[in-house]
PDB file of C-alpha atoms and ligand atoms in Angstrom:
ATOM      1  CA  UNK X 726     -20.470  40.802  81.588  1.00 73.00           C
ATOM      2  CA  UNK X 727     -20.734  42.507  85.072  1.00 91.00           C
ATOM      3  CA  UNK X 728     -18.861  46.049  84.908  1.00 97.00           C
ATOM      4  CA  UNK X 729     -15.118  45.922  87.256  1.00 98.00           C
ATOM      5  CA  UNK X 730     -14.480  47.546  90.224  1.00 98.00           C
ATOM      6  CA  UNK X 731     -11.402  49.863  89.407  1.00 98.00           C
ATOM      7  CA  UNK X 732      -8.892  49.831  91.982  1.00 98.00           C
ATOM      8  CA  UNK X 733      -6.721  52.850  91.477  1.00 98.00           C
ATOM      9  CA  UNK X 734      -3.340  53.371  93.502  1.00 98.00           C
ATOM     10  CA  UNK X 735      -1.136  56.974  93.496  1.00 98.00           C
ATOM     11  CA  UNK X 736       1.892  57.422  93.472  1.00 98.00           C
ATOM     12  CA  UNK X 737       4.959  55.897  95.189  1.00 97.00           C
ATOM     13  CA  UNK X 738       2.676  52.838  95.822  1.00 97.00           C
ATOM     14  CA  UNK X 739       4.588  50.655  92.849  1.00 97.00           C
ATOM     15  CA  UNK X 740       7.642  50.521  95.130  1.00 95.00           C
ATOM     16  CA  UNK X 741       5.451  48.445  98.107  1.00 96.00           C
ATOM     17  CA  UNK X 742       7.223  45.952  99.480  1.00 92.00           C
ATOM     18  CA  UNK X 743      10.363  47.667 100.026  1.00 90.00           C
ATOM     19  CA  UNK X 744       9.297  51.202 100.813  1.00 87.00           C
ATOM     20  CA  UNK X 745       9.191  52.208 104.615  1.00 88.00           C
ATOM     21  CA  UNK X 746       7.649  48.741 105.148  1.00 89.00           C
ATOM     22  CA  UNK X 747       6.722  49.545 109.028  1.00 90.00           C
ATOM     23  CA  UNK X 748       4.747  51.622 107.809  1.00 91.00           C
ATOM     24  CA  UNK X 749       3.136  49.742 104.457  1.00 91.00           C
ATOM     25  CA  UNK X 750       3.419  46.322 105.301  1.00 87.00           C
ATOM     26  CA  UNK X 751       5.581  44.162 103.439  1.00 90.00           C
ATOM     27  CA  UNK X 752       3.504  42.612 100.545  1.00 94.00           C
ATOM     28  CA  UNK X 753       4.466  43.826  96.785  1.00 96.00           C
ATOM     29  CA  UNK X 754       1.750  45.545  95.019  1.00 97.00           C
ATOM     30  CA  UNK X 755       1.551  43.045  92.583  1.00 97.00           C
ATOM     31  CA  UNK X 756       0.519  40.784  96.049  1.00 97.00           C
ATOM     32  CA  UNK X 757      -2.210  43.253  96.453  1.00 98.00           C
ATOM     33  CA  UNK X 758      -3.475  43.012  93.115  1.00 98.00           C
ATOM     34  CA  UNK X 759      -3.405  39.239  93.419  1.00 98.00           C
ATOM     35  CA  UNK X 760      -5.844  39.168  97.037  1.00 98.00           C
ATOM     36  CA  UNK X 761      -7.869  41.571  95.706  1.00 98.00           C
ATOM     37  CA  UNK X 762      -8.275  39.735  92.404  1.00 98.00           C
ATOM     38  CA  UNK X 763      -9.181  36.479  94.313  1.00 98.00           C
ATOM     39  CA  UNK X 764     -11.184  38.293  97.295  1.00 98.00           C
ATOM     40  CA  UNK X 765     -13.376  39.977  94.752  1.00 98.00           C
ATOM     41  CA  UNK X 766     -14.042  36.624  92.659  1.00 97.00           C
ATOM     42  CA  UNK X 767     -15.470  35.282  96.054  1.00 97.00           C
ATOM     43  CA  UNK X 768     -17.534  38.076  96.173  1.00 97.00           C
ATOM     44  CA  UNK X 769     -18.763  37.837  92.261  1.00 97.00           C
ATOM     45  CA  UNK X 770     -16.785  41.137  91.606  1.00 97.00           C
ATOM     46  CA  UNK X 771     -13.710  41.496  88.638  1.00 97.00           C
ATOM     47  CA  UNK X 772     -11.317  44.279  88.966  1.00 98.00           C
ATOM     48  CA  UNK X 773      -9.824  46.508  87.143  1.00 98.00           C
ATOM     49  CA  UNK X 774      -6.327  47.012  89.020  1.00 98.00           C
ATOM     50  CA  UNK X 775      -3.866  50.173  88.167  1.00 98.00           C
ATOM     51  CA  UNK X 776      -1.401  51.902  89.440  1.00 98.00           C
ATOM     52  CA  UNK X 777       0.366  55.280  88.360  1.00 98.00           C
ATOM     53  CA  UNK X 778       2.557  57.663  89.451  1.00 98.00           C
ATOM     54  CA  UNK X 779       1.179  60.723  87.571  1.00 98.00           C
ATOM     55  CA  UNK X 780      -2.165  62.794  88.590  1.00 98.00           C
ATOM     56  CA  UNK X 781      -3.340  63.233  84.863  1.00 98.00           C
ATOM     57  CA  UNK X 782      -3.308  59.151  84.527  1.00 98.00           C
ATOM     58  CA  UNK X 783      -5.714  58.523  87.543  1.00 98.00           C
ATOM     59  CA  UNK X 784      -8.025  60.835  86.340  1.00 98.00           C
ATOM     60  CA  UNK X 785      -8.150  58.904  82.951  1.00 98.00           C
ATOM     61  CA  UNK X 786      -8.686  55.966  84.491  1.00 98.00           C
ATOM     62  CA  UNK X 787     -11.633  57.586  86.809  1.00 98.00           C
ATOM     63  CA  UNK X 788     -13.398  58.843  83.339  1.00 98.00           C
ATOM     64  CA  UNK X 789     -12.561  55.221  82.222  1.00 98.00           C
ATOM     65  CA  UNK X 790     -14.531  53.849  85.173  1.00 98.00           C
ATOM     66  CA  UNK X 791     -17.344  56.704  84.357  1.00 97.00           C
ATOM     67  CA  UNK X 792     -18.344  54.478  81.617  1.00 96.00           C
ATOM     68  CA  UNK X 793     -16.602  50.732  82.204  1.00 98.00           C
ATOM     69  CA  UNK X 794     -16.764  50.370  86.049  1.00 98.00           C
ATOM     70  CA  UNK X 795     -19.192  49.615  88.870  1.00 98.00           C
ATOM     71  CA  UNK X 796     -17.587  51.647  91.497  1.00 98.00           C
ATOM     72  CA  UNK X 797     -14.340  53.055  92.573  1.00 98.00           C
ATOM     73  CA  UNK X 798     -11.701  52.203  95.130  1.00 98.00           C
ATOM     74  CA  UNK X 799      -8.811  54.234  95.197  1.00 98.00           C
ATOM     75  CA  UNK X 800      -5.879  54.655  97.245  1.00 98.00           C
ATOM     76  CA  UNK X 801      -4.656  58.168  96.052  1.00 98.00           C
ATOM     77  CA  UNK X 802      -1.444  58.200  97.913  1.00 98.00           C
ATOM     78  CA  UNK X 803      -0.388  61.626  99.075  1.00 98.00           C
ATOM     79  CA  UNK X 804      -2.511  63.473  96.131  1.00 98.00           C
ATOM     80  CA  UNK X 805      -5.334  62.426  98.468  1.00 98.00           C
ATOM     81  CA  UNK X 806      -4.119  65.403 100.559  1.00 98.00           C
ATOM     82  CA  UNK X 807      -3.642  67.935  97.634  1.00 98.00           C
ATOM     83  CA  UNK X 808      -5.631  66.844  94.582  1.00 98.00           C
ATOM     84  CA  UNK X 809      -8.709  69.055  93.731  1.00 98.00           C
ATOM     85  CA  UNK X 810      -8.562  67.313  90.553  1.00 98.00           C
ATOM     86  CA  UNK X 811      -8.945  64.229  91.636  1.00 98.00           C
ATOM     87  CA  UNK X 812     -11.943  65.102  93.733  1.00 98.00           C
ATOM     88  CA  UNK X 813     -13.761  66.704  90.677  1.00 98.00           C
ATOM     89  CA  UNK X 814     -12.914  63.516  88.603  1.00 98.00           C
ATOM     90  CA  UNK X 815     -14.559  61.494  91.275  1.00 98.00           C
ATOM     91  CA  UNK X 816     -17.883  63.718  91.666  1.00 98.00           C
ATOM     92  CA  UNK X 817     -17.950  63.706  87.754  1.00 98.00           C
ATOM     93  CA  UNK X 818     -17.983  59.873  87.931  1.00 97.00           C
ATOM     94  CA  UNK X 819     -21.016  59.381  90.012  1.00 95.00           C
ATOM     95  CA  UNK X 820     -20.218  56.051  91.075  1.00 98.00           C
ATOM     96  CA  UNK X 821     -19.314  54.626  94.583  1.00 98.00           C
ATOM     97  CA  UNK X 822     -16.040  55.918  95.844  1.00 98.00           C
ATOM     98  CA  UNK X 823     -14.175  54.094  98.862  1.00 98.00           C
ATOM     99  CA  UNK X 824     -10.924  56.195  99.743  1.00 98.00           C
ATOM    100  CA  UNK X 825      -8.462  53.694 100.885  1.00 98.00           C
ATOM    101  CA  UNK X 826      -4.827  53.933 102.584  1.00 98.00           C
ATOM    102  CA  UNK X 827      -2.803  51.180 103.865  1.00 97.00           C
ATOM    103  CA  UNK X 828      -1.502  53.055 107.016  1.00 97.00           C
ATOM    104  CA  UNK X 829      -3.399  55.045 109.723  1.00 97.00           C
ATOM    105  CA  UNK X 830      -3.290  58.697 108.319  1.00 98.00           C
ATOM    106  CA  UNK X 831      -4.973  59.730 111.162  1.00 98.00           C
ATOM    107  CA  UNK X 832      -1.733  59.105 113.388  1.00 97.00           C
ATOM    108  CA  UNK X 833       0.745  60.331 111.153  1.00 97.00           C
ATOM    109  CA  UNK X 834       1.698  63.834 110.118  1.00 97.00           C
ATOM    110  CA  UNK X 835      -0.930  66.570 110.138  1.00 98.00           C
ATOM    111  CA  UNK X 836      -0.766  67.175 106.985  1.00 97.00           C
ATOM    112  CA  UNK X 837      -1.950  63.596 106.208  1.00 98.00           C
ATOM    113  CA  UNK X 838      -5.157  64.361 108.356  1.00 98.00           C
ATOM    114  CA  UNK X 839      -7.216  66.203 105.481  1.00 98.00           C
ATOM    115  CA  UNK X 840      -8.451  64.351 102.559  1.00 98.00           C
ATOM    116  CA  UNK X 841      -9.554  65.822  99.108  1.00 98.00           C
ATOM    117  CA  UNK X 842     -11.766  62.594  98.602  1.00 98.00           C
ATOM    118  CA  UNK X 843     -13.389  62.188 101.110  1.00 98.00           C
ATOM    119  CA  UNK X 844     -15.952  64.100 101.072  1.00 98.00           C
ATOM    120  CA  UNK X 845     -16.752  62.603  97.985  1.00 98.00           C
ATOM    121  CA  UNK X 846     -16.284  59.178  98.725  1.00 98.00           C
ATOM    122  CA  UNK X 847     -18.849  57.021 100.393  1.00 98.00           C
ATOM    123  CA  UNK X 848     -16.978  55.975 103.300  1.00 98.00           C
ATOM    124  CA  UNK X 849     -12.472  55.545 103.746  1.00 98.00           C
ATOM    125  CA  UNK X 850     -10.723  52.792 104.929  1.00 98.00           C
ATOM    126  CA  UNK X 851      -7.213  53.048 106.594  1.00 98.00           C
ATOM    127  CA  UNK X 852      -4.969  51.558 108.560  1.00 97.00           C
ATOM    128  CA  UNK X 853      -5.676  47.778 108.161  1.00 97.00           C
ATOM    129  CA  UNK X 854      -2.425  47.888 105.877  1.00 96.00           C
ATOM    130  CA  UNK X 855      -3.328  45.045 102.749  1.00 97.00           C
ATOM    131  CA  UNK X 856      -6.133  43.947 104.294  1.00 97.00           C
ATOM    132  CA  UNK X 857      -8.070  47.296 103.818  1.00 98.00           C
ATOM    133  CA  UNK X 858      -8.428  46.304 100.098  1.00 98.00           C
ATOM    134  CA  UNK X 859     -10.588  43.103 101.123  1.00 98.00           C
ATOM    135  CA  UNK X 860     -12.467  45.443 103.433  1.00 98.00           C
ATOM    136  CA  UNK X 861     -13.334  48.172 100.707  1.00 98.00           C
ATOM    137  CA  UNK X 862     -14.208  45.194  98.268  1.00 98.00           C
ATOM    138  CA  UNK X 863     -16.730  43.845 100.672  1.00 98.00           C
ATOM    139  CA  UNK X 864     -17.780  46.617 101.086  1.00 98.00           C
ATOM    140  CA  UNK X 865     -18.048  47.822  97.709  1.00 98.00           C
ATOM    141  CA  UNK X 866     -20.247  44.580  97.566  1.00 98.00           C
ATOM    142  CA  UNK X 867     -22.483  45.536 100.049  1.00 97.00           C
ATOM    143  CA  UNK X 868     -23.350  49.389  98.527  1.00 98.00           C
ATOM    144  CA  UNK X 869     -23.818  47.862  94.687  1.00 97.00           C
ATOM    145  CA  UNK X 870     -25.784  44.695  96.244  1.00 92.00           C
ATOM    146  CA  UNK X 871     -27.493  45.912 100.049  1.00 87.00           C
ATOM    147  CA  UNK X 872     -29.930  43.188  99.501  1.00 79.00           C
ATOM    148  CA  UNK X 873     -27.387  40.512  99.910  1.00 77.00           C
ATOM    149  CA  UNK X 874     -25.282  41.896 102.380  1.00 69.00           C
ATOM    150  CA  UNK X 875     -25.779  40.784 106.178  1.00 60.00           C
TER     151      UNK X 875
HETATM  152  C1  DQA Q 926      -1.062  56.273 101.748  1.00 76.13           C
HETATM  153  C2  DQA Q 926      -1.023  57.402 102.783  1.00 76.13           C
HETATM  154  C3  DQA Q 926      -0.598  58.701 102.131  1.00 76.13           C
HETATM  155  O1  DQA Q 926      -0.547  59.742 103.099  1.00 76.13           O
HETATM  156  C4  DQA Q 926       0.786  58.549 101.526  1.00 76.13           C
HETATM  157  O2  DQA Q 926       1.168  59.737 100.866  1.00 76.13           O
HETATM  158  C5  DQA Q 926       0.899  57.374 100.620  1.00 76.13           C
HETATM  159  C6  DQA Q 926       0.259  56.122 101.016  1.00 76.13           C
HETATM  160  C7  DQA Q 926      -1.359  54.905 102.412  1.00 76.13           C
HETATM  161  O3  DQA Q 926      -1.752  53.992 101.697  1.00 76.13           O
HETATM  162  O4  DQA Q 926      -1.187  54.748 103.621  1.00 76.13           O
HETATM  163  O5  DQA Q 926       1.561  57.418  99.596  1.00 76.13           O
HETATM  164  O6  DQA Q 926      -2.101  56.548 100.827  1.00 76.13           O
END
């Protein structure tokens, strides 16, 4: 049985849906988990989909992922802006590492500009709202399989 690709989401991201949805989009997270779920069968990929609200449970599931998983992708919420922790937990892993937001970070608040992750991540995706998680799936696919990707 081919190791999951965890999909991790921060905090505040259980209340998608109905949280500041001009800025998140308006699909649930439970949506998410569902497209990502199906995108990532078409790709020959399972999941491992969590969310949590609390620093010390991400990094659980990232030394979970150490051992069970294939890669990482992980929407960190705002800890991606203040969570040194996190970061280690990732370099510890030594797996692939796709930072992911649903918004633009870039044009919102400065403080949303710097990211703990990724410089330890092999590439970020934001902005593309849902979507994004089809986009770091694919290309989670193409690092773990660069022979098959086009
Ligand atoms: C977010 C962006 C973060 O800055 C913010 O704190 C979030 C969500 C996003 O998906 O756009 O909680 O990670």
């Amino acid at each position: 049985m081919a190791k999951p690709i965890y999909i991790l989401n921060g905090p505040n991201l259980n209340l998608l849906g109905t949280r500041e949805p001009e800025i998140y989009g308006s699909q649930t997270l439970d949506d998410i988990a569902k497209l990502s779920e199906t995108h990532a069968q078409s790709l020959g990929l399972s999941t491992a989909f969590h969310q949590s609200n609390a620093e010390g449970q991400l990094i659980d599931w990232i030394h979970q992922a150490r051992n069970d998983g294939a890669g990482i992708i992980l929407n960190a919420g705002a800890y991606t802006h203040t969570s040194i922790a996190i970061a280690d937990a990732l370099s510890a892993a030594e797996l692939p590492v796709i930072e992911l937001h649903l918004s633009n970070v870039f044009a919102r608040e400065p403080f949303r500009h710097h990211s703990y992750i990724a410089p330890v991540a092999n590439g970020v995706i934001c902005g593309f709202g849902a979507t994004g998680y089809r986009l770091a799936l694919s290309a989670m696919s193409d690092i773990l399989n660069p022979q098959s990707s086009s």
